[in-house]
Amino acid sequence: MTQHLTLSLVLFSLPSSNIRGKVGVSSVMHPTALLLLLTAYVAHGSLLQFARMIKCTQPGVNPFVYNNYGCWCGLGGTGNPRDELDGCCEVHDHCYQASRHLPDCRTVIDYPYINLYRFSCANGQVSCSASSHVCQVSVCECDRVATNCFAKSTYNPKNKNLDPKVHCLS
């Protein structure tokens, strides 16, 4: 959230043209800036859903320990997975790619990363809502499979914050 907030403050705190006789911060947002802010907010929402799923399958685990893990967990992904857990993230990335190509899921923006969906958690098990749109169900299933995979895999702290140029070669 801090990164998104920082981005929005930078975008919206630049001096504006003369508004009501004063040079200052505009109270009217440019449409592109508004779109960026909304996208950042919704992406944060999707991240929180994924985090809640991880907490469902692994109570007491900080879901953000998986960010920047291995070669595939976090933004982007390249090379051979470092271990089974990193492989979960590779499968997750490929699942999102497949979701992007569903006929009903093509949009201007990167849909899987901002798509909000409905799910439930009971006894450590995640269920995606079948009443959701096909894109929502697809993305939810990607996240559900990943969280189950994380729960079955071993976390190796040595694979956290690796330099991909050194450790993630094919």
XYZ file of C-alpha atoms in Angstrom:
170
model
C 0.000 0.000 0.000
C 2.849 2.386 0.755
C 4.208 2.044 -2.789
C 0.774 2.755 -4.261
C 0.266 5.722 -1.954
C 3.682 7.098 -2.842
C 2.888 6.732 -6.536
C -0.388 8.569 -6.146
C 1.222 11.365 -4.117
C 3.897 11.860 -6.764
C 1.324 11.863 -9.546
C -1.058 14.225 -7.833
C 1.246 16.618 -5.990
C 2.838 18.186 -9.044
C 2.096 21.887 -9.487
C -0.991 22.451 -11.576
C -2.000 25.262 -13.812
C -3.640 28.305 -12.320
C -6.763 27.117 -10.495
C -8.958 29.774 -8.886
C -6.122 32.262 -9.210
C -3.534 30.181 -7.333
C -0.742 27.921 -8.488
C -0.819 24.761 -6.422
C -2.015 21.209 -6.262
C -4.965 20.560 -8.512
C -8.192 19.452 -6.905
C -9.202 17.990 -10.272
C -7.438 14.785 -11.291
C -6.335 14.147 -14.826
C -8.240 11.093 -16.194
C -5.009 9.139 -16.772
C -3.830 9.817 -13.225
C -7.216 8.744 -11.889
C -7.020 5.502 -13.890
C -3.529 4.809 -12.503
C -4.696 5.433 -8.949
C -7.744 3.185 -9.342
C -5.641 0.443 -10.944
C -3.133 0.630 -8.083
C -5.962 0.456 -5.538
C -7.670 -2.525 -7.188
C -4.381 -4.372 -7.654
C -3.800 -3.888 -3.946
C -7.254 -5.398 -3.376
C -6.388 -8.460 -5.456
C -3.160 -8.875 -3.535
C -5.118 -8.792 -0.299
C -7.435 -11.518 -1.568
C -4.458 -13.724 -2.413
C -2.960 -12.939 1.010
C -6.225 -13.904 2.726
C -6.230 -17.205 0.858
C -2.690 -17.906 2.054
C -3.753 -17.106 5.633
C -6.660 -19.535 5.229
C -4.441 -22.432 4.163
C -1.551 -21.447 6.473
C -2.821 -19.634 9.565
C -0.081 -17.655 11.270
C 2.082 -17.342 8.137
C 2.823 -13.861 6.821
C 1.672 -14.156 3.188
C 4.198 -11.589 2.019
C 7.147 -13.895 2.804
C 6.485 -15.379 -0.633
C 7.143 -12.094 -2.423
C 10.616 -12.024 -4.031
C 11.155 -15.704 -3.301
C 13.156 -17.759 -5.781
C 12.955 -16.968 -9.480
C 9.176 -16.876 -9.894
C 7.508 -15.528 -6.735
C 6.883 -11.812 -7.077
C 6.824 -9.621 -10.155
C 7.941 -11.365 -13.304
C 9.592 -14.733 -13.386
C 12.408 -16.332 -15.303
C 14.683 -19.346 -15.412
C 14.335 -22.613 -13.600
C 12.433 -22.686 -10.305
C 14.804 -22.975 -7.338
C 12.637 -25.477 -5.461
C 9.105 -26.844 -5.193
C 7.780 -23.629 -3.639
C 9.255 -21.519 -6.432
C 7.653 -23.983 -8.855
C 4.275 -23.157 -7.292
C 4.826 -19.544 -8.338
C 5.846 -20.539 -11.867
C 2.625 -22.543 -12.237
C 0.700 -19.574 -10.791
C 2.253 -17.184 -13.342
C 1.397 -19.545 -16.210
C -2.136 -19.896 -14.863
C -2.544 -16.102 -14.911
C -1.216 -16.069 -18.486
C -3.835 -18.635 -19.475
C -6.540 -16.549 -17.767
C -5.515 -13.527 -19.841
C -6.235 -15.469 -23.020
C -9.759 -16.586 -22.162
C -12.133 -15.023 -24.729
C -14.237 -13.284 -22.059
C -11.199 -11.973 -20.189
C -9.476 -9.778 -22.752
C -9.248 -6.154 -21.736
C -6.930 -3.201 -22.133
C -5.430 -3.727 -18.691
C -3.726 -6.775 -17.183
C -6.905 -8.446 -15.942
C -5.686 -11.273 -13.676
C -3.710 -8.881 -11.506
C -6.632 -6.550 -10.854
C -9.584 -8.934 -11.006
C -11.498 -9.113 -7.738
C -13.255 -12.397 -7.012
C -15.269 -14.123 -4.302
C -14.036 -17.050 -2.251
C -14.720 -18.695 1.075
C -12.462 -20.284 3.658
C -13.485 -23.167 5.899
C -11.204 -25.478 7.880
C -8.105 -24.400 5.974
C -9.727 -25.001 2.600
C -10.434 -22.313 -0.003
C -13.436 -22.469 -2.327
C -13.971 -20.112 -5.243
C -17.490 -18.818 -5.822
C -19.070 -20.432 -8.873
C -21.462 -17.496 -9.162
C -18.599 -15.203 -10.207
C -17.754 -14.264 -13.802
C -15.630 -16.780 -15.734
C -12.569 -14.501 -15.426
C -13.031 -14.134 -11.681
C -13.374 -17.892 -11.242
C -10.280 -18.515 -13.368
C -8.103 -16.077 -11.403
C -9.507 -17.335 -8.103
C -8.648 -20.910 -9.084
C -5.088 -19.842 -9.986
C -4.704 -18.311 -6.528
C -6.392 -21.265 -4.785
C -4.097 -23.815 -6.435
C -1.048 -21.681 -5.579
C -2.020 -21.342 -1.912
C -2.515 -25.101 -1.615
C 0.857 -25.650 -3.282
C 2.527 -23.166 -0.890
C 1.031 -25.020 2.075
C 2.538 -28.327 0.898
C 5.982 -26.905 0.080
C 8.986 -26.109 2.258
C 10.115 -22.490 2.572
C 13.891 -22.061 2.245
C 15.060 -18.625 3.499
C 18.142 -18.922 1.253
C 15.836 -18.454 -1.753
C 14.523 -15.077 -0.565
C 15.577 -11.930 -2.486
C 17.779 -13.699 -5.019
C 19.438 -11.766 -7.827
C 17.679 -13.160 -10.929
C 20.681 -12.313 -13.146
C 22.797 -14.676 -11.060
C 20.400 -17.355 -9.774
C 17.596 -17.550 -12.338
C 19.315 -18.515 -15.550
C 17.675 -21.097 -17.795
